[in-house]
Amino acid sequence: MMKPTALRTAALAAAVAGLLTGCGSEEPASGPRPLSETAPPVIEGYADLVYRTYGEAAGEAASLNASLGAFVAEPSQTRFDVAREQWLLARNPYGLTEAFRFYGGPIDDDDGPEGQINAWPMDEAYVDYVASDANAGIINDPATYPMIDEATIASLNEKDGEKNISTGYHAIEFLLWGQDMNADGPGQRPFTDYVVDTGTAANQARRGQYLTAAGKLLVQDISAVASEWAPDGGAYRATFVALPPEEALRRILLGIGSLSGAELAGERMQVAYDTKEQEDEHSCFSDNTHMDFLQNARGIQNVYLGKRGQVDGPGLDDLVRERDPALDARLQAEMQASIEAIEAIGKPFDQKILGDDTALGRIQVKKAIDALRKQTATIVEVATLLGISLNIEE
Amino acid sequence: MRWLVFPFVIGFLGCGAEPPPGEAGPSAEPGEELSGGETTVFDTSKNAYSLSARNMTPERRSAFFVGNSFFKENWVIAPASTEGRDGLGPLFNARSCSSCHLLDGRGSPPLDTADPLVSVLIRLSVPGADAHGGPAPEPTYGGQLQPRAIPGVLPEGDAFVTYEEMPGAFPDGETYSLRKPVYSMASARGDMQPDVMTSPRVAPAMIGLGLLEAIPEEDLLRAEDPDDTDGDGISGRANRVWDAVRGATSFGRFGWKANQPTLVQQTAGAFLGDMGLTTPMFPAEDCTDVQADCKAAPTGGVPEVSPEILDRVTFYSATLAVPARRDVDDPVVLAGKRLFLEIGCGKCHTPLLRTGTLEGYPELSGQTIRPFTDLLLHDMGEALADGRPDFEADGREWRTPPLWGLGLQEAVNGHENLLHDGRARGFVEAVLWHGGEAESSREAFRALPAEDRGALVRFLESL
């Protein structure tokens, strides 16, 4: 990474060069076009990508919500399995959207719903029974919480974690899988926890109310973020595309750089690698963490390439290629290598971090962490190339 | 004020003689913007306090990542699937380090009685001392008021603040108003002992703490002048506090009254007191003898915070970078620096120090730093006094807080509240609260022309 002093020296050299050639001298015709000209389509393309991806996440959350409703209305093993399957499907587009975090956009500005959508770790005992306490949680406390609906669980999710009730994907995950107390698989909650009056565990009806409330709230929250990015009438989108191009690009890069380094390589992988705690992973009840990682890495790649599925729009890669084709090629290769390194880890992740450092799983996890950190450093290089100062953890 | 103009030019950009380090001259000192030496980060965003020492190797940054995770994430009620992160409470102030040190920055007091107490805590003690010479805990409530609890445990109560405005004026006629906080407590477990002593404490920013740990004790002790033998009105003395690792009394370095000897003890103390989490250093839950429900509550294992996690969080706390100064060459900022030194602020807010070798921290060792603190206790006068002794610090003494990074507090935390309880709304009010040993500096500030007062504030904003 170029040190700030080096940057200043470069700027100084450029200024001196400018003085030597005189101000207002002709730009060489072969040089890259200025960002003011080339960046707006990339920024617009990014806004489209964000909107489409949140739209997909909202759509999958709606399907999840429908399957939760169907299950609670008439609990059965089949419907329970469908709900679980739908939860796993709903996680995939959301994982892609995490590349749009970390710059105070609608998802995670001061009152953004990120914590309510994706909070982790969760207070299982605050929501429902746990191994050591059959009466724990809101579900088993009708006296204090006579009504369980979206408003209740959202209102309890107060700021500063005072009553940090768990909402969002991981609360739903806990209600579908239960505590993961076994080493070789996900949680084993029986569907009969939802069979009113004759099922397992007390307060089955209230458990169903909690599950449906959490599902509805998730759809509301994700839809609200999506609408901020809508091409017509999205308030944040309008602000975003009107920013000076350098600032919009800085936010885009801050998002993918932070996810790539501090969040994915650091928070989500290095921490678990370091602690070897079986449940030090975000989707611990369902053992779906390997997919979370993969979607995060793909989300970063989507942003860089301006690509979503078969649609390849203008991306950062176009801006970089015009200035430094080798750097573009290197970052593209590194992003592909990160994705492959994550795929190579396999599942379940909580088994791959165990053992000593010569265990195959740990070697592969470490390899993926290193690949992600390498690409993070390159993302900083890209920012520098575009004249943007980016402070992130590499 | 006359400016000396030197007839020669130094270097390519030089416009004047380079002043000696830590002193005022007509131009900035070389490297003056590097408040944290080579750890310094150039960032003015909300993340300005949240970045790792810039001279840290990528390999070592792994520990920073892990520490950051445990600093940021909520701890949850035991038992949970996330065994490494459960054990919150039974009684607690907050669920994560970052809920008080938001974005690794400074907490803020409640605005009024309706505003919950989040990033301020109330220390409690009764006259006398504990076995190690520290404050004697209140028999029912212990050493601090914990307003929150896990289900099934009664919280300890709450504290409320109201402010009295105290109008004042500078000699030149410009008016100001200081707000004096008045705290009241609602104690949920019966009355406190009538002679209880209380002291509100705001969560301070986390930047540069390892650098402060790395300043050799003897260098700091050299500035001690308990009897003011040099007659400059500034005494300055070290607090001597219990060091749980050494099992002996040590130099107090951290905390508003310098009541913690080391970062690891500060960290373990915060885990226990603020979040109800036991560590290898403090393995017993923080329940008083009369809090049976607290004692009977489930725990998240013994200890709840493993030695490795305590180690990582300490590492994280030690290696958060100090942000670089802005505008060090600005003539107004330079004039403000000169005034800051001329009216004596720098006698306690030491502009320049050097770190020694800190075991296990190559990035913090041998650095030239500009923290603006001497880490010593000073009598700050009656208006700021909390009346609550803390080891050797009496009820009027406070440790000089570092000033580095303060100009970015608004960007990071969205407020400009300063001092131990956040009563000062910005730099001017903070200066005006200074009394005791700082009274003559305060009066010199009040007597400055408005333009000079503005310049001094501009200097502080550049930190």
GROMACS .gro file of N, CA and C in nm, chain A residues 1 4-5 8 12 16 102 110 120-126 130-133 160-164 178-181 250 254 261-263 265-267 270-271 274-275 277 279-282 284-285 373 389 391-394, chain B residues 12-13 33 41-43 45-47 50-52 54 57-66 68-70 72-85 88 92 94-95 99 116 118 148 151 298 308-309 312:
model
  318
    1MET      N    1   0.084  -0.120   0.000
    1MET     CA    2   0.000   0.000   0.000
    1MET      C    3   0.087   0.124   0.000
    4PRO      N    4   0.062   0.742   0.294
    4PRO     CA    5   0.013   0.877   0.267
    4PRO      C    6   0.123   0.974   0.228
    5THR      N    7   0.239   0.960   0.294
    5THR     CA    8   0.349   1.050   0.259
    5THR      C    9   0.391   1.030   0.114
    8ARG      N   10   0.149   1.197  -0.097
    8ARG     CA   11   0.168   1.342  -0.102
    8ARG      C   12   0.286   1.377  -0.191
   12LEU      N   13   0.277   1.603  -0.509
   12LEU     CA   14   0.369   1.715  -0.520
   12LEU      C   15   0.444   1.708  -0.653
   16VAL      N   16   0.441   1.971  -0.941
   16VAL     CA   17   0.562   2.030  -0.997
   16VAL      C   18   0.566   2.008  -1.149
  102PHE      N   19  -2.120  -0.106   0.522
  102PHE     CA   20  -1.995  -0.046   0.574
  102PHE      C   21  -1.967   0.097   0.529
  110ASP      N   22  -2.716   0.525   1.076
  110ASP     CA   23  -2.742   0.525   1.220
  110ASP      C   24  -2.872   0.455   1.259
  120TRP      N   25  -2.623  -1.099   1.530
  120TRP     CA   26  -2.554  -1.219   1.577
  120TRP      C   27  -2.450  -1.175   1.679
  121PRO      N   28  -2.414  -1.247   1.782
  121PRO     CA   29  -2.481  -1.371   1.823
  121PRO      C   30  -2.617  -1.338   1.886
  122MET      N   31  -2.699  -1.437   1.902
  122MET     CA   32  -2.831  -1.408   1.955
  122MET      C   33  -2.852  -1.468   2.093
  123ASP      N   34  -2.934  -1.398   2.169
  123ASP     CA   35  -2.973  -1.444   2.301
  123ASP      C   36  -3.081  -1.549   2.286
  124GLU      N   37  -3.040  -1.673   2.271
  124GLU     CA   38  -3.141  -1.778   2.255
  124GLU      C   39  -3.236  -1.779   2.375
  125ALA      N   40  -3.177  -1.766   2.493
  125ALA     CA   41  -3.257  -1.775   2.615
  125ALA      C   42  -3.351  -1.656   2.630
  126TYR      N   43  -3.331  -1.554   2.550
  126TYR     CA   44  -3.421  -1.439   2.556
  126TYR      C   45  -3.546  -1.467   2.474
  130VAL      N   46  -3.397  -2.309   2.637
  130VAL     CA   47  -3.263  -2.358   2.606
  130VAL      C   48  -3.240  -2.485   2.688
  131ALA      N   49  -3.130  -2.552   2.660
  131ALA     CA   50  -3.104  -2.681   2.721
  131ALA      C   51  -3.123  -2.681   2.872
  132SER      N   52  -3.081  -2.574   2.937
  132SER     CA   53  -3.082  -2.577   3.083
  132SER      C   54  -3.204  -2.508   3.143
  133ASP      N   55  -3.291  -2.453   3.059
  133ASP     CA   56  -3.404  -2.378   3.113
  133ASP      C   57  -3.524  -2.390   3.020
  160ASP      N   58  -2.870   0.027   2.149
  160ASP     CA   59  -2.769   0.007   2.252
  160ASP      C   60  -2.783  -0.127   2.323
  161GLY      N   61  -2.859  -0.215   2.263
  161GLY     CA   62  -2.866  -0.350   2.316
  161GLY      C   63  -2.929  -0.361   2.452
  162GLU      N   64  -3.007  -0.261   2.489
  162GLU     CA   65  -3.063  -0.268   2.624
  162GLU      C   66  -3.150  -0.391   2.641
  163LYS      N   67  -3.239  -0.409   2.542
  163LYS     CA   68  -3.321  -0.531   2.545
  163LYS      C   69  -3.306  -0.591   2.408
  164ASN      N   70  -3.190  -0.637   2.382
  164ASN     CA   71  -3.158  -0.671   2.245
  164ASN      C   72  -3.222  -0.801   2.206
  178GLY      N   73  -3.324  -2.481   1.630
  178GLY     CA   74  -3.297  -2.498   1.772
  178GLY      C   75  -3.149  -2.487   1.801
  179GLN      N   76  -3.117  -2.497   1.927
  179GLN     CA   77  -2.976  -2.486   1.966
  179GLN      C   78  -2.895  -2.596   1.900
  180ASP      N   79  -2.776  -2.560   1.857
  180ASP     CA   80  -2.690  -2.663   1.798
  180ASP      C   81  -2.596  -2.714   1.905
  181MET      N   82  -2.635  -2.821   1.967
  181MET     CA   83  -2.555  -2.875   2.075
  181MET      C   84  -2.477  -2.998   2.032
  250ARG      N   85  -1.565   0.593  -0.363
  250ARG     CA   86  -1.503   0.563  -0.233
  250ARG      C   87  -1.596   0.475  -0.150
  254LEU      N   88  -1.518   0.115  -0.026
  254LEU     CA   89  -1.517   0.094   0.119
  254LEU      C   90  -1.605  -0.026   0.154
  261GLY      N   91  -1.199  -0.770   0.382
  261GLY     CA   92  -1.092  -0.779   0.482
  261GLY      C   93  -1.145  -0.797   0.623
  262ALA      N   94  -1.185  -0.684   0.684
  262ALA     CA   95  -1.219  -0.687   0.826
  262ALA      C   96  -1.336  -0.781   0.855
  263GLU      N   97  -1.436  -0.783   0.767
  263GLU     CA   98  -1.557  -0.859   0.800
  263GLU      C   99  -1.544  -1.007   0.765
  265ALA      N  100  -1.273  -1.194   0.596
  265ALA     CA  101  -1.146  -1.259   0.633
  265ALA      C  102  -1.125  -1.250   0.784
  266GLY      N  103  -1.162  -1.137   0.843
  266GLY     CA  104  -1.135  -1.115   0.986
  266GLY      C  105  -1.244  -1.170   1.075
  267GLU      N  106  -1.352  -1.093   1.081
  267GLU     CA  107  -1.460  -1.121   1.175
  267GLU      C  108  -1.520  -1.261   1.157
  270GLN      N  109  -1.125  -1.550   1.037
  270GLN     CA  110  -1.008  -1.551   1.124
  270GLN      C  111  -1.049  -1.575   1.271
  271VAL      N  112  -1.158  -1.512   1.311
  271VAL     CA  113  -1.199  -1.525   1.451
  271VAL      C  114  -1.232  -1.670   1.484
  274ASP      N  115  -0.927  -1.876   1.487
  274ASP     CA  116  -0.848  -1.847   1.606
  274ASP      C  117  -0.907  -1.911   1.731
  275THR      N  118  -1.038  -1.897   1.750
  275THR     CA  119  -1.098  -1.945   1.875
  275THR      C  120  -1.126  -2.095   1.871
  277GLU      N  121  -1.390  -2.218   1.830
  277GLU     CA  122  -1.520  -2.236   1.894
  277GLU      C  123  -1.616  -2.287   1.789
  279GLU      N  124  -1.922  -2.287   1.760
  279GLU     CA  125  -2.037  -2.204   1.722
  279GLU      C  126  -2.000  -2.058   1.702
  280ASP      N  127  -1.871  -2.032   1.683
  280ASP     CA  128  -1.831  -1.894   1.658
  280ASP      C  129  -1.850  -1.864   1.509
  281GLU      N  130  -1.971  -1.884   1.463
  281GLU     CA  131  -2.002  -1.869   1.321
  281GLU      C  132  -2.146  -1.823   1.312
  282HIS      N  133  -2.172  -1.742   1.212
  282HIS     CA  134  -2.299  -1.670   1.210
  282HIS      C  135  -2.421  -1.759   1.188
  284CYS      N  136  -2.490  -2.074   1.285
  284CYS     CA  137  -2.445  -2.193   1.357
  284CYS      C  138  -2.556  -2.295   1.378
  285PHE      N  139  -2.682  -2.250   1.382
  285PHE     CA  140  -2.788  -2.347   1.409
  285PHE      C  141  -2.810  -2.440   1.290
  373ARG      N  142  -0.745  -1.160   0.209
  373ARG     CA  143  -0.666  -1.046   0.255
  373ARG      C  144  -0.579  -0.992   0.142
  389SER      N  145  -0.845   0.780  -0.133
  389SER     CA  146  -0.774   0.731  -0.015
  389SER      C  147  -0.868   0.640   0.063
  391ASN      N  148  -0.890   0.383   0.387
  391ASN     CA  149  -0.832   0.321   0.506
  391ASN      C  150  -0.916   0.203   0.547
  392ILE      N  151  -0.866   0.084   0.525
  392ILE     CA  152  -0.937  -0.034   0.572
  392ILE      C  153  -0.835  -0.132   0.628
  393GLU      N  154  -0.886  -0.233   0.695
  393GLU     CA  155  -0.796  -0.333   0.752
  393GLU      C  156  -0.770  -0.439   0.646
  394GLU      N  157  -0.642  -0.455   0.609
  394GLU     CA  158  -0.610  -0.552   0.504
  394GLU      C  159  -0.582  -0.689   0.563
  406PHE      N  160   1.261   2.175   0.049
  406PHE     CA  161   1.187   2.215  -0.069
  406PHE      C  162   1.065   2.301  -0.032
  407LEU      N  163   0.999   2.259   0.079
  407LEU     CA  164   0.875   2.326   0.116
  407LEU      C  165   0.893   2.422   0.233
  427GLU      N  166   0.223   1.621   1.250
  427GLU     CA  167   0.090   1.566   1.227
  427GLU      C  168   0.081   1.421   1.274
  435VAL      N  169  -0.277   0.707   1.164
  435VAL     CA  170  -0.360   0.681   1.047
  435VAL      C  171  -0.416   0.813   0.995
  436PHE      N  172  -0.417   0.827   0.863
  436PHE     CA  173  -0.474   0.947   0.802
  436PHE      C  174  -0.620   0.919   0.767
  437ASP      N  175  -0.709   0.960   0.855
  437ASP     CA  176  -0.851   0.935   0.830
  437ASP      C  177  -0.930   1.038   0.909
  439SER      N  178  -1.285   1.025   0.881
  439SER     CA  179  -1.423   0.978   0.870
  439SER      C  180  -1.469   0.926   1.006
  440LYS      N  181  -1.591   0.872   1.007
  440LYS     CA  182  -1.644   0.808   1.126
  440LYS      C  183  -1.555   0.696   1.178
  441ASN      N  184  -1.473   0.641   1.088
  441ASN     CA  185  -1.386   0.530   1.127
  441ASN      C  186  -1.252   0.575   1.182
  444SER      N  187  -1.107   0.381   1.455
  444SER     CA  188  -1.130   0.235   1.452
  444SER      C  189  -1.026   0.156   1.374
  445LEU      N  190  -0.919   0.220   1.333
  445LEU     CA  191  -0.823   0.152   1.248
  445LEU      C  192  -0.701   0.107   1.328
  446SER      N  193  -0.639   0.001   1.279
  446SER     CA  194  -0.524  -0.055   1.352
  446SER      C  195  -0.399   0.028   1.325
  448ARG      N  196  -0.092   0.165   1.183
  448ARG     CA  197  -0.059   0.150   1.041
  448ARG      C  198   0.073   0.077   1.017
  451THR      N  199   0.216  -0.541   1.104
  451THR     CA  200   0.228  -0.638   0.995
  451THR      C  201   0.095  -0.712   0.976
  452PRO      N  202   0.066  -0.756   0.854
  452PRO     CA  203  -0.060  -0.828   0.830
  452PRO      C  204  -0.076  -0.950   0.921
  453GLU      N  205   0.033  -1.018   0.952
  453GLU     CA  206   0.023  -1.138   1.038
  453GLU      C  207  -0.033  -1.099   1.175
  454ARG      N  208   0.018  -0.989   1.228
  454ARG     CA  209  -0.026  -0.948   1.361
  454ARG      C  210  -0.168  -0.890   1.358
  455ARG      N  211  -0.209  -0.848   1.239
  455ARG     CA  212  -0.342  -0.791   1.230
  455ARG      C  213  -0.450  -0.896   1.258
  456SER      N  214  -0.417  -1.024   1.243
  456SER     CA  215  -0.515  -1.129   1.274
  456SER      C  216  -0.565  -1.115   1.418
  457ALA      N  217  -0.473  -1.090   1.509
  457ALA     CA  218  -0.513  -1.075   1.650
  457ALA      C  219  -0.601  -0.952   1.669
  458PHE      N  220  -0.572  -0.850   1.590
  458PHE     CA  221  -0.654  -0.728   1.594
  458PHE      C  222  -0.798  -0.759   1.550
  459PHE      N  223  -0.810  -0.837   1.443
  459PHE     CA  224  -0.942  -0.877   1.394
  459PHE      C  225  -1.022  -0.949   1.504
  460VAL      N  226  -0.953  -1.042   1.568
  460VAL     CA  227  -1.022  -1.122   1.669
  460VAL      C  228  -1.063  -1.033   1.786
  462ASN      N  229  -1.117  -0.718   1.781
  462ASN     CA  230  -1.223  -0.628   1.735
  462ASN      C  231  -1.359  -0.698   1.741
  463SER      N  232  -1.361  -0.824   1.702
  463SER     CA  233  -1.486  -0.899   1.704
  463SER      C  234  -1.545  -0.905   1.844
  464PHE      N  235  -1.459  -0.935   1.940
  464PHE     CA  236  -1.509  -0.949   2.076
  464PHE      C  237  -1.534  -0.813   2.142
  466LYS      N  238  -1.674  -0.566   1.963
  466LYS     CA  239  -1.788  -0.510   1.892
  466LYS      C  240  -1.917  -0.588   1.916
  467GLU      N  241  -1.905  -0.722   1.917
  467GLU     CA  242  -2.025  -0.804   1.921
  467GLU      C  243  -2.087  -0.804   2.060
  468ASN      N  244  -2.218  -0.821   2.063
  468ASN     CA  245  -2.286  -0.837   2.190
  468ASN      C  246  -2.250  -0.970   2.255
  469TRP      N  247  -2.235  -0.966   2.385
  469TRP     CA  248  -2.229  -1.090   2.463
  469TRP      C  249  -2.373  -1.130   2.492
  470VAL      N  250  -2.396  -1.260   2.502
  470VAL     CA  251  -2.532  -1.307   2.519
  470VAL      C  252  -2.548  -1.383   2.650
  471ILE      N  253  -2.674  -1.406   2.684
  471ILE     CA  254  -2.706  -1.471   2.810
  471ILE      C  255  -2.669  -1.619   2.801
  472ALA      N  256  -2.608  -1.671   2.904
  472ALA     CA  257  -2.576  -1.813   2.909
  472ALA      C  258  -2.701  -1.892   2.950
  473PRO      N  259  -2.716  -2.015   2.902
  473PRO     CA  260  -2.630  -2.082   2.805
  473PRO      C  261  -2.677  -2.055   2.662
  474ALA      N  262  -2.583  -2.036   2.572
  474ALA     CA  263  -2.617  -2.018   2.432
  474ALA      C  264  -2.530  -2.110   2.348
  475SER      N  265  -2.570  -2.131   2.222
  475SER     CA  266  -2.489  -2.214   2.133
  475SER      C  267  -2.350  -2.153   2.115
  476THR      N  268  -2.345  -2.020   2.116
  476THR     CA  269  -2.217  -1.952   2.100
  476THR      C  270  -2.146  -1.948   2.235
  477GLU      N  271  -2.086  -2.060   2.271
  477GLU     CA  272  -2.029  -2.073   2.405
  477GLU      C  273  -1.919  -1.973   2.433
  478GLY      N  274  -1.849  -1.935   2.328
  478GLY     CA  275  -1.739  -1.840   2.347
  478GLY      C  276  -1.786  -1.698   2.373
  479ARG      N  277  -1.916  -1.674   2.355
  479ARG     CA  278  -1.967  -1.537   2.366
  479ARG      C  279  -2.085  -1.528   2.461
  482LEU      N  280  -2.317  -1.310   2.971
  482LEU     CA  281  -2.352  -1.173   3.006
  482LEU      C  282  -2.416  -1.167   3.144
  486PHE      N  283  -2.530  -0.589   3.468
  486PHE     CA  284  -2.438  -0.529   3.371
  486PHE      C  285  -2.482  -0.388   3.335
  488ALA      N  286  -2.373  -0.281   3.004
  488ALA     CA  287  -2.382  -0.286   2.859
  488ALA      C  288  -2.353  -0.428   2.813
  489ARG      N  289  -2.391  -0.457   2.689
  489ARG     CA  290  -2.374  -0.591   2.635
  489ARG      C  291  -2.251  -0.606   2.548
  493SER      N  292  -2.079  -0.071   2.276
  493SER     CA  293  -2.200   0.007   2.300
  493SER      C  294  -2.169   0.131   2.384
  510PRO      N  295  -3.165   0.753   2.854
  510PRO     CA  296  -3.108   0.645   2.935
  510PRO      C  297  -2.957   0.660   2.955
  512VAL      N  298  -2.630   0.518   2.919
  512VAL     CA  299  -2.570   0.408   2.843
  512VAL      C  300  -2.418   0.411   2.850
  542ARG      N  301  -2.875  -0.275   3.444
  542ARG     CA  302  -2.939  -0.380   3.365
  542ARG      C  303  -2.908  -0.518   3.424
  545PRO      N  304  -3.277  -1.181   3.263
  545PRO     CA  305  -3.408  -1.215   3.319
  545PRO      C  306  -3.394  -1.293   3.449
  692PRO      N  307  -2.727  -1.844   3.629
  692PRO     CA  308  -2.636  -1.930   3.553
  692PRO      C  309  -2.517  -1.850   3.500
  702GLU      N  310  -0.740  -1.642   2.614
  702GLU     CA  311  -0.706  -1.600   2.477
  702GLU      C  312  -0.787  -1.478   2.437
  703ILE      N  313  -0.916  -1.477   2.471
  703ILE     CA  314  -1.001  -1.365   2.430
  703ILE      C  315  -0.963  -1.239   2.507
  706ARG      N  316  -0.667  -1.107   2.334
  706ARG     CA  317  -0.693  -1.044   2.204
  706ARG      C  318  -0.760  -0.907   2.220
   0.00000   0.00000   0.00000
